[in-house]
Tab-separated table of C-alpha atoms in Angstrom:
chain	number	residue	atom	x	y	z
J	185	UNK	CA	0.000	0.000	0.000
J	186	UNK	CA	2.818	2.193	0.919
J	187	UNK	CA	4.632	1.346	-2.194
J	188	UNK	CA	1.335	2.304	-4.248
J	189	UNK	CA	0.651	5.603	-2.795
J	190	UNK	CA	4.938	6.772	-3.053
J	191	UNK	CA	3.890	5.641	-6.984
J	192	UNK	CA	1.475	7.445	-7.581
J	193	UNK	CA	2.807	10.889	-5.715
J	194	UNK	CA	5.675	10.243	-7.998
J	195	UNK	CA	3.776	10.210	-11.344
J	196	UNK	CA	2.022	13.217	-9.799
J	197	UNK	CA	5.206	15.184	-9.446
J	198	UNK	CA	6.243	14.083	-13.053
J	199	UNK	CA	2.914	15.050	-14.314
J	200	UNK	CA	2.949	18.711	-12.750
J	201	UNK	CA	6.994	18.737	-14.391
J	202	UNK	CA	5.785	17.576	-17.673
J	203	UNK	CA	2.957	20.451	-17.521
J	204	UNK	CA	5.292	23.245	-16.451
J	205	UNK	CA	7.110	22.744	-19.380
J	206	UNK	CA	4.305	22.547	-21.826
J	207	UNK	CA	3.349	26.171	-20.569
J	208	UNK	CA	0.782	24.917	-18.713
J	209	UNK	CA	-1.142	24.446	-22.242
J	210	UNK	CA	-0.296	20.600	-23.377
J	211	UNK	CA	1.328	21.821	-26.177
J	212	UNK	CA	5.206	21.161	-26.205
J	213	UNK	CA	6.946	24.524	-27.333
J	214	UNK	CA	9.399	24.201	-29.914
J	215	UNK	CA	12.916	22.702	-29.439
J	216	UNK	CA	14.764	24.576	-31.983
J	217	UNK	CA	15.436	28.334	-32.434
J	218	UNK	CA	17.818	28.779	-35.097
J	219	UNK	CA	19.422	32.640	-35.339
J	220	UNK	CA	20.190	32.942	-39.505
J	221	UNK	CA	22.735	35.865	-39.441
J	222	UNK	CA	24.086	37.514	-42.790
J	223	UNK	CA	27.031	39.882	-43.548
J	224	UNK	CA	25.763	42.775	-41.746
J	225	UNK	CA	24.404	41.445	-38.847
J	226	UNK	CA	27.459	38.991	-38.062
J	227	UNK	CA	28.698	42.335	-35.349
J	228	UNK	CA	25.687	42.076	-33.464
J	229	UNK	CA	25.850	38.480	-32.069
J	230	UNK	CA	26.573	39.504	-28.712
J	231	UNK	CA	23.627	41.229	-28.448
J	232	UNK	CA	21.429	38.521	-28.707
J	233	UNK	CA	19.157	36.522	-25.844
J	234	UNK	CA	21.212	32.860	-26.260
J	235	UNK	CA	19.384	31.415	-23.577
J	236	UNK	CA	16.624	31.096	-26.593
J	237	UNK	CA	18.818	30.377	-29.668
J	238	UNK	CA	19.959	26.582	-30.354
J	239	UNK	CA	21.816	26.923	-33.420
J	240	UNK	CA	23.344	30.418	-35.719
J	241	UNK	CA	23.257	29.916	-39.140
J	242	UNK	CA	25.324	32.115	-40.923
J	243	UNK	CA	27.225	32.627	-44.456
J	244	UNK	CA	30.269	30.733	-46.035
J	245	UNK	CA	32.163	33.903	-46.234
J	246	UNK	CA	31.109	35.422	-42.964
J	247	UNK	CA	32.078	32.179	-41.332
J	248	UNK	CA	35.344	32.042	-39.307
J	249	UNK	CA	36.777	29.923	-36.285
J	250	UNK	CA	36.498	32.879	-33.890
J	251	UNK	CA	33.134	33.435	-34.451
J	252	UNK	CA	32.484	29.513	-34.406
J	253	UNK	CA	34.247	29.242	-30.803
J	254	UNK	CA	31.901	32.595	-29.676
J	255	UNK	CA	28.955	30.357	-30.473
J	256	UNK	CA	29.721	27.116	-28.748
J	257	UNK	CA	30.364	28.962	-26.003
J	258	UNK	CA	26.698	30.064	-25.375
J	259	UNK	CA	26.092	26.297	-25.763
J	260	UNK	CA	25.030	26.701	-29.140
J	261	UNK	CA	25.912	25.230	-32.244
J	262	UNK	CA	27.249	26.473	-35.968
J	263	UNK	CA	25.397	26.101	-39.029
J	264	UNK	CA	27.103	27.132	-42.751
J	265	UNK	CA	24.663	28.250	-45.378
J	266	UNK	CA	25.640	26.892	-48.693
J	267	UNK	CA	24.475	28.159	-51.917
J	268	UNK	CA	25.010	27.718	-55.697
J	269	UNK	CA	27.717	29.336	-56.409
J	270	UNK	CA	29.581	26.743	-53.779
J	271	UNK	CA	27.581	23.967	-55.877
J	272	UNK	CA	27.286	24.209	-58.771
J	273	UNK	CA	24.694	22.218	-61.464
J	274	UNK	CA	27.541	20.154	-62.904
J	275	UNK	CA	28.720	19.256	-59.616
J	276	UNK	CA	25.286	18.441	-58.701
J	277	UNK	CA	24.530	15.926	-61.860
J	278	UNK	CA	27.988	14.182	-61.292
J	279	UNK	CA	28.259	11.530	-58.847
J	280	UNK	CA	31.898	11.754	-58.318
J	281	UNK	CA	31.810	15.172	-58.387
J	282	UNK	CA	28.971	14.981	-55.858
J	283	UNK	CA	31.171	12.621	-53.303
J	284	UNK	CA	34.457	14.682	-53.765
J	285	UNK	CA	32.205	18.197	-52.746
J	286	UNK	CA	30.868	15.850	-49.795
J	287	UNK	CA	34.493	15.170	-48.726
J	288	UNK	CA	35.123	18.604	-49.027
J	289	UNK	CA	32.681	19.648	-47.308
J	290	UNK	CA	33.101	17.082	-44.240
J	291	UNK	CA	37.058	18.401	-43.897
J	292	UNK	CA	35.801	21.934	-43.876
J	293	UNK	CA	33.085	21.602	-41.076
J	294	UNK	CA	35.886	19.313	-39.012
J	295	UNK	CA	38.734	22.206	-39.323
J	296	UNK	CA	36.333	25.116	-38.569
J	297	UNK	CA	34.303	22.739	-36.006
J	298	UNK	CA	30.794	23.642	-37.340
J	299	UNK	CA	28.411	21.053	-36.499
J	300	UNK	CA	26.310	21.285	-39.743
J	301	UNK	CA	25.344	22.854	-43.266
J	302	UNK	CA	21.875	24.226	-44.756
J	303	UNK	CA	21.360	24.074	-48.458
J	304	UNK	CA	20.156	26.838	-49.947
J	305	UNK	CA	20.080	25.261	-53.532
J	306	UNK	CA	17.824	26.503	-57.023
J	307	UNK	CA	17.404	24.395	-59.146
J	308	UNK	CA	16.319	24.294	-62.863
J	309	UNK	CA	14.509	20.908	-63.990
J	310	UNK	CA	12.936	18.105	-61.569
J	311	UNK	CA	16.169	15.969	-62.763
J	312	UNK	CA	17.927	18.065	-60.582
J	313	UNK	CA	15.405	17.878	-57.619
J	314	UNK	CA	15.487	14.644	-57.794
J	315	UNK	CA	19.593	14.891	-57.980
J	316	UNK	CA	19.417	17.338	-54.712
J	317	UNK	CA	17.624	14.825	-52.875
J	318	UNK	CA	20.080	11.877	-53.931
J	319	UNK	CA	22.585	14.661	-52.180
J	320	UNK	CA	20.866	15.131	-49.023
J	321	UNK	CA	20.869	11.012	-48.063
J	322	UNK	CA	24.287	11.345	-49.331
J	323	UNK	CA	25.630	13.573	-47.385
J	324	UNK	CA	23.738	12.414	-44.205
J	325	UNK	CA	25.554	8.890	-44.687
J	326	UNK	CA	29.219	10.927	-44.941
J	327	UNK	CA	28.224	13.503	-42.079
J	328	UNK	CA	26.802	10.978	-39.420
J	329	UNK	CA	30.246	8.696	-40.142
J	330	UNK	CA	32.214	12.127	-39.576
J	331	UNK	CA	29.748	13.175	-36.630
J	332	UNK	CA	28.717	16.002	-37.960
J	333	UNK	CA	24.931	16.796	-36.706
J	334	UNK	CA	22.714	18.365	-38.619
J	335	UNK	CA	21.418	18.633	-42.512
J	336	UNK	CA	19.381	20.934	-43.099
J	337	UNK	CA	17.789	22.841	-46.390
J	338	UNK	CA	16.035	25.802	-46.964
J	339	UNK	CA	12.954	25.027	-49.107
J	340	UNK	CA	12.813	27.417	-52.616
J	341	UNK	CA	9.504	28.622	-54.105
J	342	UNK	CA	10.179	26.178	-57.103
J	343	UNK	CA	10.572	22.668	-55.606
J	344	UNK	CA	7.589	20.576	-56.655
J	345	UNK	CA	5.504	18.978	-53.570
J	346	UNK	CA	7.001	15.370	-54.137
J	347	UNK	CA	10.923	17.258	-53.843
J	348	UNK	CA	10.155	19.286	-50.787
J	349	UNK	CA	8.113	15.781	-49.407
J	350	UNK	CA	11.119	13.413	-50.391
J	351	UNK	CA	13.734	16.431	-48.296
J	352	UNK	CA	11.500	16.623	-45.125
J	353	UNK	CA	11.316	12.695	-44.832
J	354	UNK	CA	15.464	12.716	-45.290
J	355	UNK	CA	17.084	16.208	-43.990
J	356	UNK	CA	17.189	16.776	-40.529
J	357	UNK	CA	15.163	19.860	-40.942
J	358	UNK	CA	13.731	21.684	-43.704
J	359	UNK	CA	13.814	25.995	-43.007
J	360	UNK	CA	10.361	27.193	-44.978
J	361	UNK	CA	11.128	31.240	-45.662
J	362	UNK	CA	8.453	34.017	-44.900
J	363	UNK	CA	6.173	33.671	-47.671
J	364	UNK	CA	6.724	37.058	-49.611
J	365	UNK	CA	10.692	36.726	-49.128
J	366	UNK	CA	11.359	35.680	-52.648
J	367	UNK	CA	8.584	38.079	-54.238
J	368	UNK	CA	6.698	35.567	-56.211
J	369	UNK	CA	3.364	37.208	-55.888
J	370	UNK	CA	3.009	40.570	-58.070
J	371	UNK	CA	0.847	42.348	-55.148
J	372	UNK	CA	2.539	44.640	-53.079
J	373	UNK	CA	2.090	42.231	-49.899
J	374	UNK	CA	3.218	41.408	-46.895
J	375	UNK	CA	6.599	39.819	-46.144
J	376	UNK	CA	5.809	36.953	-43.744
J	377	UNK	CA	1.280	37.287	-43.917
J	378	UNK	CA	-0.129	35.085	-41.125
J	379	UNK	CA	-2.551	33.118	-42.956
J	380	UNK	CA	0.154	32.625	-45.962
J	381	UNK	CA	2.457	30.833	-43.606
J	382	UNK	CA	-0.508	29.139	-41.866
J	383	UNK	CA	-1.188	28.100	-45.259
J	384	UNK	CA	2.293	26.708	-46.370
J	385	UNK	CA	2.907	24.879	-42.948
J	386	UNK	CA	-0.729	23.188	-43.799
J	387	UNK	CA	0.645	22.344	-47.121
J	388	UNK	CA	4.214	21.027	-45.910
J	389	UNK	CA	1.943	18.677	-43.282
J	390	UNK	CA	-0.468	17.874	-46.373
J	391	UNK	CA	2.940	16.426	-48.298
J	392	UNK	CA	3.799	14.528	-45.206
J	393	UNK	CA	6.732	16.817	-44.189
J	394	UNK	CA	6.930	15.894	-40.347
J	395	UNK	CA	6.314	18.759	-38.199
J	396	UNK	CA	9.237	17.863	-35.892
J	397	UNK	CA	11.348	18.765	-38.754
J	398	UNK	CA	10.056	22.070	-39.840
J	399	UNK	CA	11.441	25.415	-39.093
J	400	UNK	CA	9.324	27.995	-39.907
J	401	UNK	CA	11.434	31.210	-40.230
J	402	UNK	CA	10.323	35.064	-39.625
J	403	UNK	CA	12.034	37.816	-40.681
J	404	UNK	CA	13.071	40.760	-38.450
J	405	UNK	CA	12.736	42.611	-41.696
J	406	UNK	CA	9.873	44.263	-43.590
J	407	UNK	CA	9.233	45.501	-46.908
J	408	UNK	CA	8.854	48.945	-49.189
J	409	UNK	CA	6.563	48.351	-52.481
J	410	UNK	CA	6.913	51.116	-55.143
J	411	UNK	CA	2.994	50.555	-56.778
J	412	UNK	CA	2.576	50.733	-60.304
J	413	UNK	CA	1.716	54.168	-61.574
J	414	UNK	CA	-0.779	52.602	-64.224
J	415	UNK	CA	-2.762	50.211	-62.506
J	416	UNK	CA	-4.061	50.547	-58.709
J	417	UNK	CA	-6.215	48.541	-56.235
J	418	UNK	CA	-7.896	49.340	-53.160
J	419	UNK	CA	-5.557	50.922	-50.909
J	420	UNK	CA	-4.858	47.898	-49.046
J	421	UNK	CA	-3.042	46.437	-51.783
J	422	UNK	CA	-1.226	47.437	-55.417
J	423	UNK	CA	0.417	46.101	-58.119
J	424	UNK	CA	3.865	46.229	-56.925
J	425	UNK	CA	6.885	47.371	-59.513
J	426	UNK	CA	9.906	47.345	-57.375
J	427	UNK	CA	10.191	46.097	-53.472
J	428	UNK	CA	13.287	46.816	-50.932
J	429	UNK	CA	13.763	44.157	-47.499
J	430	UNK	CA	14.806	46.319	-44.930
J	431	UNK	CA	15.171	45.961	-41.019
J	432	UNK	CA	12.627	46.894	-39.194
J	433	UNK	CA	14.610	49.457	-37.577
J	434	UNK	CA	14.577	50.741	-40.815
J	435	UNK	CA	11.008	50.976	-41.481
J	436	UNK	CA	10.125	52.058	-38.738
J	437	UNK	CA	12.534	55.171	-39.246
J	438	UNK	CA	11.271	56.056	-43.194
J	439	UNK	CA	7.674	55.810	-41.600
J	440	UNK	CA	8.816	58.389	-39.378
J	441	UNK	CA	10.279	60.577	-42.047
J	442	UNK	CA	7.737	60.758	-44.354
J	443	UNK	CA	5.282	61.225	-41.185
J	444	UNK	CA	3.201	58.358	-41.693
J	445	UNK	CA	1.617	56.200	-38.711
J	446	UNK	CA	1.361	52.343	-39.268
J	447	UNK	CA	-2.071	50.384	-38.947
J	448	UNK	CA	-2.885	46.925	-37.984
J	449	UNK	CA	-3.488	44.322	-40.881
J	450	UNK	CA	-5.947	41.545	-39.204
J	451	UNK	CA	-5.087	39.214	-41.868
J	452	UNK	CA	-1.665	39.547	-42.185
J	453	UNK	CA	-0.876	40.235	-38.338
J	454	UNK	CA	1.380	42.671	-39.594
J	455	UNK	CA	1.615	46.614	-39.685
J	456	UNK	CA	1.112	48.434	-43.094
J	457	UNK	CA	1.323	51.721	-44.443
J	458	UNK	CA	0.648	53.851	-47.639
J	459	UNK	CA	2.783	56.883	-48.675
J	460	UNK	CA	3.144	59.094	-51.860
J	461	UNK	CA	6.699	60.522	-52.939
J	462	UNK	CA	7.603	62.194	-56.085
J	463	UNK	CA	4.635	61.449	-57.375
J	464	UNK	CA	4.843	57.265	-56.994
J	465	UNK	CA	2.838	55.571	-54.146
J	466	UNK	CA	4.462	53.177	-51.866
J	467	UNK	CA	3.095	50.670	-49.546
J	468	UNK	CA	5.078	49.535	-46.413
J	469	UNK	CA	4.513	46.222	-44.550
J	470	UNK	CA	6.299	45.751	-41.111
J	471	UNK	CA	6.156	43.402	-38.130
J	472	UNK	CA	6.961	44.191	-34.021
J	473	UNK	CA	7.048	42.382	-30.657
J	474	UNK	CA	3.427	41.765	-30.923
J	475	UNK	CA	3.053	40.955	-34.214
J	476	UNK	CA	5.733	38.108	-34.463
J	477	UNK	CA	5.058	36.787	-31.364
J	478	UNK	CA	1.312	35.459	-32.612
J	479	UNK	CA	3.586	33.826	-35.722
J	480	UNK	CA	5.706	32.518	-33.179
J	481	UNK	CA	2.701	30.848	-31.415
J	482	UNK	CA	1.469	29.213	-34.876
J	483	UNK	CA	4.702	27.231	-35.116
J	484	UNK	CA	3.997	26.119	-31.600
J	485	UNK	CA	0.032	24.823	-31.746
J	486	UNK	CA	1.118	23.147	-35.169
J	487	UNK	CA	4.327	21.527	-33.119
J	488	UNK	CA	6.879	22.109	-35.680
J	489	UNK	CA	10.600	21.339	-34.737
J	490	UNK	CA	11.404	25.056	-34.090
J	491	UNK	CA	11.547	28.517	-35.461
J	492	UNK	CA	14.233	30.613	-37.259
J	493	UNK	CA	15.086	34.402	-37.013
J	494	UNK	CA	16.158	35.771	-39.384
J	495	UNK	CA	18.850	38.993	-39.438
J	496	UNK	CA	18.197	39.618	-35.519
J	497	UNK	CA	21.306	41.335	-35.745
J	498	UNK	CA	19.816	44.286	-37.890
J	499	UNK	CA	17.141	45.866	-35.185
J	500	UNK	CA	18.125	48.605	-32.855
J	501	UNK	CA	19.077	47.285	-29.726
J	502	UNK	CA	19.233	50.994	-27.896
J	503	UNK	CA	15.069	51.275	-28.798
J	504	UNK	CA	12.631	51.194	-26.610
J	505	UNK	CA	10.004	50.585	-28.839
J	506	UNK	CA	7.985	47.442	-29.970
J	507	UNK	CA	10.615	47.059	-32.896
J	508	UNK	CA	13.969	47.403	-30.060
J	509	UNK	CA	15.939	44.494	-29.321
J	510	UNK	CA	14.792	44.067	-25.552
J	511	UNK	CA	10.850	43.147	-26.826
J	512	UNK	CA	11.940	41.213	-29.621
J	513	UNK	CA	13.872	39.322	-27.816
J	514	UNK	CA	11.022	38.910	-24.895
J	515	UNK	CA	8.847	37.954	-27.751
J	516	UNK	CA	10.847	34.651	-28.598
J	517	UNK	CA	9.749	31.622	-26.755
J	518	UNK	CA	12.410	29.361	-24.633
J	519	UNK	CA	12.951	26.609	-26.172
J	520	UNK	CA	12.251	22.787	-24.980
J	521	UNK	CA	14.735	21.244	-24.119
């Protein structure tokens, strides 16, 4: 009886652990929080909250073993981005020329100790989708033998369903980019819309894309759209001709100069605005504290392997405001561990 009772106080206890850190919801937050740094924000990493950030993922060039060593000492790890122009199509379509760039590749990350890559690879036919997969289990077989962690890939707007399918079932994660980052829509829209990343997680689960292997990134950037001068929608939305990513920082600081106030976009969850220089109109789409905190929360209910931040580096980390580095960073869940 005695032994019964100390049981089941015990699976109390683990119970009342196990809902403390499920934030008291049932739902397990994410595990990963992956900070994706580029050339200008690479000065700003010690800035940054890395009690929240499991992995920095920054570029080949910006990479370096000083800045590697920085990072494992917040008990975090390094991540190299790698693009075409490191791999090339020939290199791709080659299978010796695929296993010597693997080599390579596994000698780099063991001199500079970085404990993983993300492919951020175009492609121009479905041979070569079908070759980048081939890649991905290849270099998984060479990097677990070397004991090197983590393959990841950063899905592009024109992988078919079965490609981006076939590389969440075999990469370790799959990174899917704010919706308007690559500008495929000709509407002056927002950069990262709620219900258009709500809608591409859906569709990654839909392809059978397991959510413990999605990170779903947000950008601490917005986005300028000149309109075009000959056709015009409702004010909400144009026909965009030309469109600058900048931080928010940034935005935040033209919205001031041309004396313009931001207003909330239900739909999006974002902040837009609409101003007229020289004669062109201009529609700006922005994000805060508030704002990518409820985007934050979507990768949680739909229990995807983790978010990424993108540039966190650019914001100003003297502000005050919604867009400063202390709420942005309050903003960002803890991950699970």
């Amino acid at each position: 009886m005695v032994k019964h009772i100390f049981t089941v106080l015990l699976f109390a206890a683990f119970l009342r652990l196990v809902t403390s850190k499920l934030n008291g919801t049932g739902i397990r937050p994410v595990t990963e929080i992956f900070a994706i740094v580029d050339d200008d924000s690479m000065h700003a990493l010690e800035k940054f909250d890395w009690s929240k950030i499991t992995a920095v993922i920054m570029p080949s060039a910006q990479q370096n073993m000083r800045t590697t060593q920085f990072v494992h000492s917040k008990q975090s790890r390094t991540l190299v981005a790698i693009d075409n122009s490191q791999l090339g199509a020939a290199a791709l379509r080659k299978e010796s020329a695929r296993q010597d760039w693997i080599d390579s590749m596994v000698h780099f990350c063991w001199a500079q100790q970085l404990d993983g890559i993300v492919l951020d690879i175009t492609t121009d036919d479905d041979r070569d989708q079908g070759l980048l997969v081939t890649l991905v289990e290849e270099i998984r077989f060479s990097f677990s033998e070397a004991d090197i962690d983590i393959v990841a890939v950063l899905l592009q707007p024109d992988y078919s369903n079965e490609t981006t399918a076939q590389l969440g079932t075999r990469a370790d994660f799959v990174l899917l980019p704010p919706p308007g980052v690559f500008g495929t829509s000709k509407f002056a829209e927002a950069l990262q819309s709620y219900d258009a990343i709500e809608s591409a997680i859906s569709r990654l689960i839909e392809a059978r894309v397991p959510p413990s292997s999605i990170i779903s990134v947000t950008a601490w950037k917005g986005v300028i759209h000149e309109c075009s001068k000959t056709y015009k929608m409702a004010w909400e939305s144009c026909l965009a001709t030309e469109s600058q990513v900048l931080s928010l920082s940034d935005i935040e600081i033209k919205l001031n100069e041309e004396r313009v106030t931001a207003v909330y976009d239900p739909q999006s969850r974002s902040y837009r605005a609409r101003f007229w220089r020289d004669g062109a109109e201009y529609m700006a789409w922005g994000d805060d504290a508030n704002t990518l905190g409820a985007k934050y929360d979507l990768a949680t209910r739909a229990q995807l392997g983790g978010i990424g931040l993108w540039s966190p580096g650019d914001i100003d980390y003297s502000s005050t405001t919604a867009t400063g580095g202390q709420l942005m960073w309050q903003a960002v869940p803890q991950p699970y561990y």
